[in-house]
Short mmCIF file of N, CA and C in Angstrom, two decimals:
data_model
loop_
_atom_site.label_atom_id
_atom_site.label_comp_id
_atom_site.label_asym_id
_atom_site.label_seq_id
_atom_site.Cartn_x
_atom_site.Cartn_y
_atom_site.Cartn_z
N MET I 1 -36.37 20.44 -41.79
CA MET I 1 -36.13 20.24 -40.38
C MET I 1 -37.12 19.24 -39.79
N ARG I 2 -38.38 19.34 -40.20
CA ARG I 2 -39.41 18.46 -39.68
C ARG I 2 -39.11 17.00 -40.03
N GLY I 3 -38.59 16.75 -41.21
CA GLY I 3 -38.24 15.39 -41.63
C GLY I 3 -37.16 14.80 -40.75
N ARG I 4 -36.18 15.61 -40.34
CA ARG I 4 -35.12 15.13 -39.46
C ARG I 4 -35.66 14.76 -38.08
N ALA I 5 -36.60 15.55 -37.57
CA ALA I 5 -37.20 15.27 -36.26
C ALA I 5 -37.94 13.94 -36.30
N VAL I 6 -38.70 13.69 -37.36
CA VAL I 6 -39.42 12.42 -37.51
C VAL I 6 -38.43 11.28 -37.60
N ALA I 7 -37.35 11.46 -38.37
CA ALA I 7 -36.34 10.42 -38.51
C ALA I 7 -35.69 10.12 -37.17
N ALA I 8 -35.43 11.17 -36.37
CA ALA I 8 -34.81 10.98 -35.06
C ALA I 8 -35.74 10.19 -34.14
N VAL I 9 -37.05 10.51 -34.16
CA VAL I 9 -38.02 9.79 -33.34
C VAL I 9 -38.08 8.32 -33.77
N VAL I 10 -38.08 8.08 -35.07
CA VAL I 10 -38.11 6.70 -35.58
C VAL I 10 -36.87 5.94 -35.12
N LEU I 11 -35.71 6.57 -35.17
CA LEU I 11 -34.48 5.91 -34.71
C LEU I 11 -34.53 5.59 -33.23
N VAL I 12 -35.05 6.51 -32.42
CA VAL I 12 -35.16 6.27 -30.98
C VAL I 12 -36.11 5.12 -30.71
N VAL I 13 -37.27 5.11 -31.35
CA VAL I 13 -38.25 4.02 -31.17
C VAL I 13 -37.63 2.69 -31.60
N ALA I 14 -36.92 2.69 -32.73
CA ALA I 14 -36.28 1.46 -33.21
C ALA I 14 -35.22 0.98 -32.21
N ALA I 15 -34.46 1.89 -31.64
CA ALA I 15 -33.42 1.52 -30.68
C ALA I 15 -34.05 0.93 -29.41
N VAL I 16 -35.13 1.54 -28.93
CA VAL I 16 -35.81 1.03 -27.74
C VAL I 16 -36.40 -0.36 -28.01
N ALA I 17 -37.01 -0.53 -29.18
CA ALA I 17 -37.59 -1.84 -29.53
C ALA I 17 -36.49 -2.90 -29.64
N ALA I 18 -35.36 -2.55 -30.22
CA ALA I 18 -34.25 -3.50 -30.35
C ALA I 18 -33.71 -3.88 -28.98
N ALA I 19 -33.60 -2.91 -28.08
CA ALA I 19 -33.12 -3.20 -26.72
C ALA I 19 -34.09 -4.10 -25.98
N ALA I 20 -35.38 -3.85 -26.12
CA ALA I 20 -36.39 -4.69 -25.46
C ALA I 20 -36.35 -6.11 -26.01
N TRP I 21 -36.18 -6.24 -27.31
CA TRP I 21 -36.10 -7.57 -27.92
C TRP I 21 -34.86 -8.30 -27.41
N ALA I 22 -33.73 -7.60 -27.34
CA ALA I 22 -32.49 -8.22 -26.90
C ALA I 22 -32.58 -8.66 -25.44
N ALA I 23 -33.30 -7.92 -24.62
CA ALA I 23 -33.40 -8.25 -23.20
C ALA I 23 -34.43 -9.33 -22.92
N GLY I 24 -35.37 -9.53 -23.82
CA GLY I 24 -36.47 -10.47 -23.59
C GLY I 24 -36.05 -11.91 -23.72
N PRO I 25 -36.86 -12.85 -23.14
CA PRO I 25 -36.54 -14.27 -23.23
C PRO I 25 -36.77 -14.77 -24.64
N ARG I 26 -35.82 -15.55 -25.12
CA ARG I 26 -35.91 -16.15 -26.44
C ARG I 26 -35.35 -17.55 -26.37
N PRO I 27 -35.89 -18.49 -27.16
CA PRO I 27 -35.27 -19.80 -27.22
C PRO I 27 -33.81 -19.63 -27.62
N GLY I 28 -32.93 -20.32 -26.91
CA GLY I 28 -31.51 -20.22 -27.21
C GLY I 28 -30.91 -18.96 -26.62
N GLY I 29 -31.71 -18.17 -25.89
CA GLY I 29 -31.24 -16.91 -25.32
C GLY I 29 -30.55 -17.14 -24.00
N GLY I 30 -30.81 -16.26 -23.03
CA GLY I 30 -30.07 -16.24 -21.79
C GLY I 30 -30.31 -17.38 -20.84
N GLY I 31 -31.53 -17.87 -20.69
CA GLY I 31 -31.82 -18.89 -19.69
C GLY I 31 -31.80 -20.29 -20.26
N PRO I 32 -32.01 -21.28 -19.39
CA PRO I 32 -32.04 -22.66 -19.86
C PRO I 32 -33.25 -22.92 -20.75
N ALA I 33 -33.08 -23.85 -21.68
CA ALA I 33 -34.15 -24.19 -22.62
C ALA I 33 -34.19 -25.70 -22.82
N VAL I 34 -35.39 -26.22 -23.06
CA VAL I 34 -35.58 -27.60 -23.47
C VAL I 34 -35.36 -27.61 -24.98
N VAL I 35 -34.39 -28.40 -25.43
CA VAL I 35 -34.02 -28.42 -26.84
C VAL I 35 -34.19 -29.84 -27.36
N VAL I 36 -34.80 -29.96 -28.54
CA VAL I 36 -34.95 -31.25 -29.20
C VAL I 36 -34.23 -31.16 -30.53
N ALA I 37 -33.37 -32.15 -30.79
CA ALA I 37 -32.61 -32.19 -32.04
C ALA I 37 -32.92 -33.50 -32.77
N ASP I 38 -32.78 -33.47 -34.09
CA ASP I 38 -33.01 -34.70 -34.87
C ASP I 38 -31.74 -35.56 -34.84
N GLU I 39 -31.79 -36.69 -35.54
CA GLU I 39 -30.67 -37.64 -35.50
C GLU I 39 -29.39 -37.09 -36.12
N HIS I 40 -29.49 -35.97 -36.83
CA HIS I 40 -28.32 -35.33 -37.43
C HIS I 40 -27.84 -34.14 -36.61
N GLY I 41 -28.47 -33.92 -35.44
CA GLY I 41 -28.07 -32.83 -34.57
C GLY I 41 -28.72 -31.49 -34.89
N ARG I 42 -29.65 -31.47 -35.86
CA ARG I 42 -30.34 -30.22 -36.21
C ARG I 42 -31.44 -29.96 -35.20
N GLU I 43 -31.52 -28.72 -34.72
CA GLU I 43 -32.52 -28.33 -33.74
C GLU I 43 -33.92 -28.37 -34.35
N VAL I 44 -34.82 -29.08 -33.69
CA VAL I 44 -36.21 -29.20 -34.10
C VAL I 44 -37.09 -28.27 -33.28
N ALA I 45 -36.74 -28.13 -31.98
CA ALA I 45 -37.52 -27.28 -31.07
C ALA I 45 -36.61 -26.77 -29.97
N SER I 46 -36.90 -25.55 -29.51
CA SER I 46 -36.20 -24.97 -28.37
C SER I 46 -37.21 -24.09 -27.64
N VAL I 47 -37.49 -24.44 -26.38
CA VAL I 47 -38.48 -23.71 -25.60
C VAL I 47 -37.86 -23.35 -24.25
N PRO I 48 -37.95 -22.07 -23.85
CA PRO I 48 -37.39 -21.68 -22.56
C PRO I 48 -38.00 -22.51 -21.43
N LEU I 49 -37.14 -22.95 -20.52
CA LEU I 49 -37.57 -23.73 -19.36
C LEU I 49 -38.14 -22.80 -18.31
N PRO I 50 -39.33 -23.09 -17.77
CA PRO I 50 -39.89 -22.24 -16.72
C PRO I 50 -39.04 -22.32 -15.44
N GLU I 51 -39.22 -21.36 -14.56
CA GLU I 51 -38.47 -21.32 -13.29
C GLU I 51 -38.63 -22.59 -12.49
N ALA I 52 -39.80 -23.21 -12.55
CA ALA I 52 -40.04 -24.45 -11.80
C ALA I 52 -39.16 -25.60 -12.30
N GLY I 53 -38.60 -25.46 -13.50
CA GLY I 53 -37.71 -26.48 -14.03
C GLY I 53 -38.40 -27.75 -14.44
N ARG I 54 -39.67 -27.65 -14.84
CA ARG I 54 -40.43 -28.84 -15.23
C ARG I 54 -40.93 -28.72 -16.67
N PHE I 55 -41.03 -29.86 -17.32
CA PHE I 55 -41.63 -29.96 -18.65
C PHE I 55 -42.22 -31.35 -18.77
N ALA I 56 -42.97 -31.58 -19.83
CA ALA I 56 -43.62 -32.88 -20.01
C ALA I 56 -43.54 -33.32 -21.47
N LEU I 57 -43.72 -34.60 -21.65
CA LEU I 57 -43.91 -35.19 -22.97
C LEU I 57 -45.26 -35.89 -22.92
N SER I 58 -46.12 -35.58 -23.87
CA SER I 58 -47.40 -36.29 -23.93
C SER I 58 -47.42 -37.10 -25.23
N TYR I 59 -48.10 -38.24 -25.18
CA TYR I 59 -48.18 -39.10 -26.36
C TYR I 59 -49.28 -40.13 -26.18
N ARG I 60 -49.56 -40.84 -27.23
CA ARG I 60 -50.52 -41.94 -27.19
C ARG I 60 -49.72 -43.24 -27.15
N HIS I 61 -49.95 -44.05 -26.11
CA HIS I 61 -49.20 -45.30 -25.93
C HIS I 61 -49.51 -46.24 -27.09
N SER I 62 -48.47 -46.80 -27.70
CA SER I 62 -48.65 -47.62 -28.91
C SER I 62 -49.30 -48.97 -28.62
N VAL I 63 -49.17 -49.50 -27.42
CA VAL I 63 -49.77 -50.80 -27.10
C VAL I 63 -51.19 -50.61 -26.58
N TYR I 64 -51.38 -49.71 -25.60
CA TYR I 64 -52.67 -49.55 -24.95
C TYR I 64 -53.55 -48.48 -25.60
N ARG I 65 -53.01 -47.72 -26.51
CA ARG I 65 -53.74 -46.65 -27.21
C ARG I 65 -54.36 -45.65 -26.23
N ALA I 66 -53.69 -45.46 -25.12
CA ALA I 66 -54.15 -44.51 -24.10
C ALA I 66 -53.22 -43.30 -24.07
N GLU I 67 -53.76 -42.17 -23.70
CA GLU I 67 -52.94 -40.95 -23.57
C GLU I 67 -52.02 -41.09 -22.35
N VAL I 68 -50.81 -40.56 -22.47
CA VAL I 68 -49.82 -40.62 -21.41
C VAL I 68 -49.15 -39.25 -21.32
N THR I 69 -48.87 -38.81 -20.10
CA THR I 69 -48.07 -37.62 -19.89
C THR I 69 -46.94 -37.98 -18.94
N GLU I 70 -45.72 -37.81 -19.42
CA GLU I 70 -44.53 -38.02 -18.60
C GLU I 70 -44.03 -36.63 -18.18
N THR I 71 -43.89 -36.41 -16.88
CA THR I 71 -43.42 -35.13 -16.37
C THR I 71 -41.98 -35.29 -15.89
N PHE I 72 -41.15 -34.33 -16.29
CA PHE I 72 -39.73 -34.36 -15.95
C PHE I 72 -39.34 -33.11 -15.17
N ALA I 73 -38.32 -33.26 -14.33
CA ALA I 73 -37.75 -32.13 -13.59
C ALA I 73 -36.29 -32.01 -13.98
N VAL I 74 -35.85 -30.78 -14.13
CA VAL I 74 -34.45 -30.51 -14.42
C VAL I 74 -33.79 -30.15 -13.10
N ALA I 75 -32.83 -30.97 -12.68
CA ALA I 75 -32.14 -30.75 -11.41
C ALA I 75 -30.83 -31.52 -11.42
N ASP I 76 -29.91 -31.12 -10.59
CA ASP I 76 -28.63 -31.81 -10.44
C ASP I 76 -27.90 -31.96 -11.79
N GLY I 77 -28.07 -30.98 -12.67
CA GLY I 77 -27.39 -31.02 -13.96
C GLY I 77 -27.94 -32.04 -14.94
N GLY I 78 -29.15 -32.53 -14.69
CA GLY I 78 -29.72 -33.52 -15.60
C GLY I 78 -31.24 -33.49 -15.59
N ILE I 79 -31.81 -34.53 -16.16
CA ILE I 79 -33.26 -34.66 -16.31
C ILE I 79 -33.70 -35.89 -15.53
N ARG I 80 -34.80 -35.75 -14.76
CA ARG I 80 -35.35 -36.89 -14.03
C ARG I 80 -36.85 -37.00 -14.30
N LEU I 81 -37.32 -38.22 -14.51
CA LEU I 81 -38.75 -38.50 -14.62
C LEU I 81 -39.35 -38.40 -13.23
N VAL I 82 -40.39 -37.56 -13.06
CA VAL I 82 -40.99 -37.39 -11.72
C VAL I 82 -42.43 -37.89 -11.65
N ALA I 83 -43.10 -38.06 -12.79
CA ALA I 83 -44.48 -38.56 -12.76
C ALA I 83 -44.89 -39.07 -14.13
N ILE I 84 -45.80 -40.03 -14.09
CA ILE I 84 -46.43 -40.57 -15.30
C ILE I 84 -47.92 -40.57 -15.04
N ALA I 85 -48.69 -40.01 -15.95
CA ALA I 85 -50.15 -39.96 -15.79
C ALA I 85 -50.83 -40.52 -17.03
N SER I 86 -51.92 -41.25 -16.80
CA SER I 86 -52.68 -41.83 -17.90
C SER I 86 -54.07 -42.24 -17.39
N PRO I 87 -55.06 -42.26 -18.26
CA PRO I 87 -56.35 -42.80 -17.85
C PRO I 87 -56.30 -44.32 -17.66
N SER I 88 -55.24 -44.96 -18.18
CA SER I 88 -55.11 -46.42 -18.10
C SER I 88 -54.06 -46.83 -17.07
N GLU I 89 -54.48 -47.58 -16.06
CA GLU I 89 -53.52 -48.07 -15.07
C GLU I 89 -52.54 -49.05 -15.71
N ALA I 90 -52.96 -49.74 -16.77
CA ALA I 90 -52.07 -50.68 -17.46
C ALA I 90 -50.83 -49.97 -18.02
N VAL I 91 -50.98 -48.72 -18.41
CA VAL I 91 -49.84 -47.96 -18.91
C VAL I 91 -48.80 -47.81 -17.80
N LEU I 92 -49.25 -47.53 -16.58
CA LEU I 92 -48.31 -47.40 -15.47
C LEU I 92 -47.59 -48.72 -15.21
N ASP I 93 -48.31 -49.85 -15.31
CA ASP I 93 -47.69 -51.16 -15.15
C ASP I 93 -46.61 -51.39 -16.21
N TYR I 94 -46.84 -50.90 -17.41
CA TYR I 94 -45.92 -51.07 -18.53
C TYR I 94 -44.53 -50.52 -18.19
N TYR I 95 -44.47 -49.44 -17.43
CA TYR I 95 -43.19 -48.82 -17.07
C TYR I 95 -42.38 -49.66 -16.08
N GLU I 96 -43.04 -50.55 -15.34
CA GLU I 96 -42.38 -51.41 -14.35
C GLU I 96 -41.55 -50.60 -13.35
N LEU I 97 -42.15 -49.53 -12.81
CA LEU I 97 -41.49 -48.69 -11.82
C LEU I 97 -42.24 -48.76 -10.50
N GLU I 98 -41.49 -48.80 -9.41
CA GLU I 98 -42.07 -48.74 -8.08
C GLU I 98 -42.31 -47.28 -7.75
N GLY I 99 -43.35 -47.04 -6.93
CA GLY I 99 -43.62 -45.68 -6.52
C GLY I 99 -45.04 -45.51 -6.04
N ARG I 100 -45.38 -44.28 -5.76
CA ARG I 100 -46.72 -43.96 -5.24
C ARG I 100 -47.69 -43.82 -6.41
N ARG I 101 -48.82 -44.54 -6.31
CA ARG I 101 -49.89 -44.45 -7.32
C ARG I 101 -51.07 -43.71 -6.73
N VAL I 102 -51.64 -42.87 -7.55
CA VAL I 102 -52.81 -42.10 -7.13
C VAL I 102 -53.86 -42.24 -8.22
N ALA I 103 -55.10 -42.57 -7.81
CA ALA I 103 -56.22 -42.61 -8.74
C ALA I 103 -57.00 -41.31 -8.59
N ASP I 104 -56.92 -40.45 -9.59
CA ASP I 104 -57.60 -39.16 -9.54
C ASP I 104 -57.83 -38.71 -10.98
N HIS I 105 -59.03 -38.86 -11.49
CA HIS I 105 -59.34 -38.57 -12.90
C HIS I 105 -58.36 -39.30 -13.82
N GLY I 106 -58.15 -40.55 -13.54
CA GLY I 106 -57.14 -41.36 -14.24
C GLY I 106 -56.14 -41.85 -13.21
N TRP I 107 -54.96 -42.19 -13.69
CA TRP I 107 -53.93 -42.72 -12.81
C TRP I 107 -52.66 -41.89 -12.90
N ARG I 108 -51.96 -41.79 -11.77
CA ARG I 108 -50.70 -41.05 -11.73
C ARG I 108 -49.71 -41.88 -10.91
N LEU I 109 -48.50 -42.04 -11.43
CA LEU I 109 -47.43 -42.73 -10.73
C LEU I 109 -46.29 -41.74 -10.50
N GLU I 110 -45.86 -41.64 -9.25
CA GLU I 110 -44.68 -40.86 -8.90
C GLU I 110 -43.60 -41.87 -8.54
N PRO I 111 -42.66 -42.12 -9.47
CA PRO I 111 -41.66 -43.15 -9.24
C PRO I 111 -40.83 -42.89 -7.98
N ALA I 112 -40.49 -43.97 -7.26
CA ALA I 112 -39.67 -43.86 -6.06
C ALA I 112 -38.26 -43.40 -6.41
N ALA I 113 -37.74 -43.85 -7.54
CA ALA I 113 -36.40 -43.48 -7.97
C ALA I 113 -36.31 -43.61 -9.49
N THR I 114 -35.63 -42.66 -10.09
CA THR I 114 -35.37 -42.73 -11.54
C THR I 114 -33.95 -42.22 -11.77
N PRO I 115 -33.30 -42.69 -12.82
CA PRO I 115 -31.94 -42.24 -13.08
C PRO I 115 -31.91 -40.78 -13.56
N ARG I 116 -30.80 -40.11 -13.30
CA ARG I 116 -30.57 -38.76 -13.83
C ARG I 116 -30.01 -38.94 -15.24
N LEU I 117 -30.64 -38.31 -16.20
CA LEU I 117 -30.24 -38.43 -17.60
C LEU I 117 -29.63 -37.13 -18.09
N GLU I 118 -28.61 -37.22 -18.91
CA GLU I 118 -28.03 -36.04 -19.56
C GLU I 118 -28.90 -35.63 -20.75
N SER I 119 -29.44 -36.64 -21.42
CA SER I 119 -30.31 -36.41 -22.57
C SER I 119 -31.32 -37.54 -22.63
N LEU I 120 -32.34 -37.35 -23.44
CA LEU I 120 -33.42 -38.32 -23.52
C LEU I 120 -33.70 -38.64 -24.99
N PRO I 121 -33.35 -39.86 -25.45
CA PRO I 121 -33.67 -40.23 -26.82
C PRO I 121 -35.17 -40.49 -26.97
N LEU I 122 -35.73 -40.07 -28.09
CA LEU I 122 -37.17 -40.20 -28.35
C LEU I 122 -37.40 -40.69 -29.77
N VAL I 123 -38.53 -41.34 -29.97
CA VAL I 123 -39.02 -41.61 -31.32
C VAL I 123 -40.41 -41.00 -31.39
N ALA I 124 -40.62 -40.15 -32.38
CA ALA I 124 -41.91 -39.48 -32.54
C ALA I 124 -42.57 -39.98 -33.83
N THR I 125 -43.79 -40.51 -33.68
CA THR I 125 -44.52 -41.04 -34.84
C THR I 125 -45.91 -40.40 -34.90
N GLU I 126 -46.54 -40.55 -36.04
CA GLU I 126 -47.90 -40.05 -36.18
C GLU I 126 -48.86 -40.82 -35.27
N VAL I 127 -48.60 -42.10 -35.05
CA VAL I 127 -49.45 -42.91 -34.17
C VAL I 127 -49.35 -42.41 -32.73
N GLY I 128 -48.12 -42.20 -32.23
CA GLY I 128 -47.93 -41.78 -30.85
C GLY I 128 -48.16 -40.29 -30.63
N ARG I 129 -48.00 -39.50 -31.68
CA ARG I 129 -48.24 -38.05 -31.62
C ARG I 129 -47.49 -37.38 -30.46
N ARG I 130 -46.21 -37.75 -30.28
CA ARG I 130 -45.41 -37.21 -29.17
C ARG I 130 -45.33 -35.69 -29.26
N THR I 131 -45.59 -35.04 -28.12
CA THR I 131 -45.66 -33.58 -28.05
C THR I 131 -44.89 -33.11 -26.82
N LEU I 132 -44.06 -32.10 -27.01
CA LEU I 132 -43.33 -31.47 -25.92
C LEU I 132 -44.24 -30.41 -25.30
N VAL I 133 -44.36 -30.43 -23.97
CA VAL I 133 -45.20 -29.46 -23.25
C VAL I 133 -44.30 -28.74 -22.24
N VAL I 134 -44.14 -27.43 -22.45
CA VAL I 134 -43.32 -26.62 -21.54
C VAL I 134 -44.17 -25.41 -21.17
N GLY I 135 -44.59 -25.37 -19.89
CA GLY I 135 -45.50 -24.31 -19.48
C GLY I 135 -46.79 -24.42 -20.27
N ASP I 136 -47.20 -23.34 -20.93
CA ASP I 136 -48.42 -23.38 -21.74
C ASP I 136 -48.12 -23.62 -23.22
N ARG I 137 -46.87 -23.91 -23.56
CA ARG I 137 -46.50 -24.16 -24.96
C ARG I 137 -46.51 -25.65 -25.26
N ARG I 138 -47.09 -26.00 -26.40
CA ARG I 138 -47.13 -27.38 -26.88
C ARG I 138 -46.46 -27.41 -28.25
N VAL I 139 -45.47 -28.29 -28.40
CA VAL I 139 -44.74 -28.40 -29.66
C VAL I 139 -44.83 -29.84 -30.15
N ALA I 140 -45.52 -30.05 -31.26
CA ALA I 140 -45.62 -31.39 -31.84
C ALA I 140 -44.25 -31.81 -32.35
N LEU I 141 -43.80 -33.00 -31.98
CA LEU I 141 -42.51 -33.51 -32.41
C LEU I 141 -42.63 -34.51 -33.56
N PHE I 142 -43.84 -34.87 -33.92
CA PHE I 142 -44.09 -35.80 -35.01
C PHE I 142 -44.49 -35.02 -36.25
N THR I 143 -44.37 -35.67 -37.39
CA THR I 143 -44.81 -35.07 -38.64
C THR I 143 -46.01 -35.86 -39.16
N PRO I 144 -47.19 -35.22 -39.27
CA PRO I 144 -48.36 -35.95 -39.79
C PRO I 144 -48.03 -36.55 -41.17
N GLY I 145 -48.25 -37.85 -41.28
CA GLY I 145 -47.99 -38.53 -42.54
C GLY I 145 -46.52 -38.80 -42.78
N GLY I 146 -45.66 -38.39 -41.85
CA GLY I 146 -44.22 -38.55 -42.03
C GLY I 146 -43.69 -39.82 -41.41
N ARG I 147 -42.42 -40.05 -41.65
CA ARG I 147 -41.73 -41.21 -41.09
C ARG I 147 -41.43 -40.98 -39.60
N PRO I 148 -41.17 -42.05 -38.86
CA PRO I 148 -40.79 -41.87 -37.46
C PRO I 148 -39.55 -40.97 -37.36
N ALA I 149 -39.57 -40.06 -36.41
CA ALA I 149 -38.44 -39.15 -36.20
C ALA I 149 -37.65 -39.62 -34.98
N HIS I 150 -36.36 -39.82 -35.16
CA HIS I 150 -35.47 -40.20 -34.06
C HIS I 150 -34.85 -38.91 -33.53
N LEU I 151 -35.18 -38.60 -32.27
CA LEU I 151 -34.84 -37.30 -31.70
C LEU I 151 -34.08 -37.47 -30.39
N VAL I 152 -33.44 -36.38 -29.96
CA VAL I 152 -32.77 -36.34 -28.66
C VAL I 152 -33.18 -35.05 -27.97
N LEU I 153 -33.69 -35.18 -26.75
CA LEU I 153 -34.08 -34.03 -25.94
C LEU I 153 -32.97 -33.76 -24.92
N SER I 154 -32.61 -32.51 -24.75
CA SER I 154 -31.61 -32.13 -23.75
C SER I 154 -31.93 -30.75 -23.22
N ILE I 155 -31.22 -30.36 -22.18
CA ILE I 155 -31.39 -29.03 -21.59
C ILE I 155 -30.14 -28.23 -21.92
N HIS I 156 -30.34 -27.10 -22.56
CA HIS I 156 -29.23 -26.18 -22.84
C HIS I 156 -29.26 -25.11 -21.78
N ARG I 157 -28.14 -24.86 -21.19
CA ARG I 157 -28.05 -23.96 -20.04
C ARG I 157 -28.06 -22.49 -20.40
N GLY I 158 -28.01 -22.13 -21.67
CA GLY I 158 -28.11 -20.72 -22.06
C GLY I 158 -26.86 -20.04 -22.05
#
């Protein structure tokens, strides 16, 4: 009889754990996610999008060798570039975008207008070290010592 009671408790605990797992946020689960796929459509990364609807791509600029962070907002059914930050003002000039510039521990450009994109094609290399930043999660999109990766970033609605 004692063995059956232990088995019943184990089953109840397992059922509660399974329900909690099913209800919790997971990439590809209930809410929107930032998804990166390779050139063959295979998923490379999937990270739940925060409520604020923002994510970033950070990388090292190949011409100026300066760090860059591009911040995007998900709105109107697409993706929009909302800011570019770098310690190098020349990087901001490289984008050739009009907008508000702020000098504060480096440079930040908030473009006056950017197109709404359905998806964002990317190339990730070891030199550029392109990294997806969503909330406090950082996902390297390059392969150390590997060939350039041709990727596509999109938002999956869940």
